[in-house]
């Protein structure tokens, strides 16, 4: 369910990644209830996806309002630090 220390370190060390021809500027990664999230900028817009990291990084859309509310709260919390 959760990332290993080595996988988390790999995500934390990334600054910019390219997915589907778009450059994503990684701002932070976090875990909530056993699910991993990545906050990033793409084309100047702030965005977030859930992700899995196996041999490659797989991003998934956040679809529920509850999940978006949690992500928005986490982003606000991170901005206050």
Tab-separated table of C-alpha atoms in Angstrom:
chain	number	residue	atom	x	y	z
A	1	UNK	CA	0.000	0.000	0.000
A	2	UNK	CA	2.694	2.501	0.905
A	3	UNK	CA	6.033	3.467	-0.594
A	4	UNK	CA	9.272	2.020	0.632
A	5	UNK	CA	11.868	4.456	1.953
A	6	UNK	CA	13.861	4.020	-1.257
A	7	UNK	CA	10.838	4.752	-3.472
A	8	UNK	CA	9.883	7.814	-1.408
A	9	UNK	CA	13.464	9.071	-1.622
A	10	UNK	CA	13.323	8.708	-5.413
A	11	UNK	CA	10.141	10.815	-5.575
A	12	UNK	CA	11.520	13.418	-3.147
A	13	UNK	CA	14.680	13.816	-5.230
A	14	UNK	CA	12.761	14.573	-8.437
A	15	UNK	CA	12.304	18.202	-9.404
A	16	UNK	CA	10.880	17.909	-12.886
A	17	UNK	CA	9.499	14.846	-14.584
A	18	UNK	CA	8.033	14.394	-18.026
A	19	UNK	CA	4.796	12.492	-18.533
A	20	UNK	CA	2.973	12.299	-21.852
A	21	UNK	CA	5.196	15.033	-23.268
A	22	UNK	CA	4.395	17.496	-20.459
A	23	UNK	CA	6.888	18.676	-17.874
A	24	UNK	CA	5.657	18.469	-14.299
A	25	UNK	CA	7.431	20.503	-11.633
A	26	UNK	CA	7.218	18.399	-8.469
A	27	UNK	CA	6.333	20.455	-5.397
A	28	UNK	CA	5.736	17.724	-2.828
A	29	UNK	CA	4.570	14.170	-2.292
A	30	UNK	CA	2.557	12.886	0.652
A	31	UNK	CA	0.620	9.855	1.867
A	32	UNK	CA	-2.896	9.772	3.284
A	33	UNK	CA	-4.759	6.639	4.366
A	34	UNK	CA	-2.334	4.372	2.511
A	35	UNK	CA	-2.606	6.293	-0.774
A	36	UNK	CA	0.223	8.354	-2.251
A	37	UNK	CA	-0.238	11.826	-3.730
A	38	UNK	CA	1.934	14.090	-5.848
A	39	UNK	CA	1.451	17.872	-5.963
A	40	UNK	CA	2.944	19.530	-9.035
A	41	UNK	CA	2.770	22.388	-11.498
A	42	UNK	CA	2.093	21.739	-15.159
A	43	UNK	CA	1.783	24.566	-17.681
A	44	UNK	CA	1.815	27.008	-14.742
A	45	UNK	CA	-1.224	25.373	-13.102
A	46	UNK	CA	-1.153	23.685	-9.695
A	47	UNK	CA	-2.394	20.101	-9.824
A	48	UNK	CA	-2.388	16.888	-7.841
A	49	UNK	CA	-2.691	13.202	-8.663
A	50	UNK	CA	-2.570	10.001	-6.736
A	51	UNK	CA	0.301	7.829	-7.844
A	52	UNK	CA	1.913	4.426	-7.776
A	53	UNK	CA	5.615	3.876	-8.220
A	54	UNK	CA	6.685	0.467	-9.436
A	55	UNK	CA	9.142	0.358	-12.325
A	56	UNK	CA	7.591	3.633	-13.482
A	57	UNK	CA	5.522	6.458	-12.053
A	58	UNK	CA	1.798	5.962	-12.698
A	59	UNK	CA	-0.445	8.991	-12.058
A	60	UNK	CA	-4.187	8.637	-11.480
A	61	UNK	CA	-6.869	11.312	-11.436
A	62	UNK	CA	-8.472	12.337	-8.188
A	63	UNK	CA	-12.189	12.011	-8.733
A	64	UNK	CA	-14.137	12.248	-5.476
A	65	UNK	CA	-15.035	15.550	-3.819
A	66	UNK	CA	-13.914	14.158	-0.451
A	67	UNK	CA	-10.482	13.274	-1.824
A	68	UNK	CA	-10.123	16.735	-3.418
A	69	UNK	CA	-11.084	18.392	-0.127
A	70	UNK	CA	-8.389	16.396	1.702
A	71	UNK	CA	-5.796	17.292	-0.967
A	72	UNK	CA	-6.703	20.992	-0.866
A	73	UNK	CA	-6.424	21.003	2.935
A	74	UNK	CA	-3.002	19.336	2.700
A	75	UNK	CA	-1.793	21.862	0.122
A	76	UNK	CA	-2.919	24.751	2.371
A	77	UNK	CA	-1.165	23.113	5.321
A	78	UNK	CA	2.061	22.757	3.319
A	79	UNK	CA	1.899	26.381	2.151
A	80	UNK	CA	1.715	27.592	5.768
A	81	UNK	CA	4.982	25.908	6.715
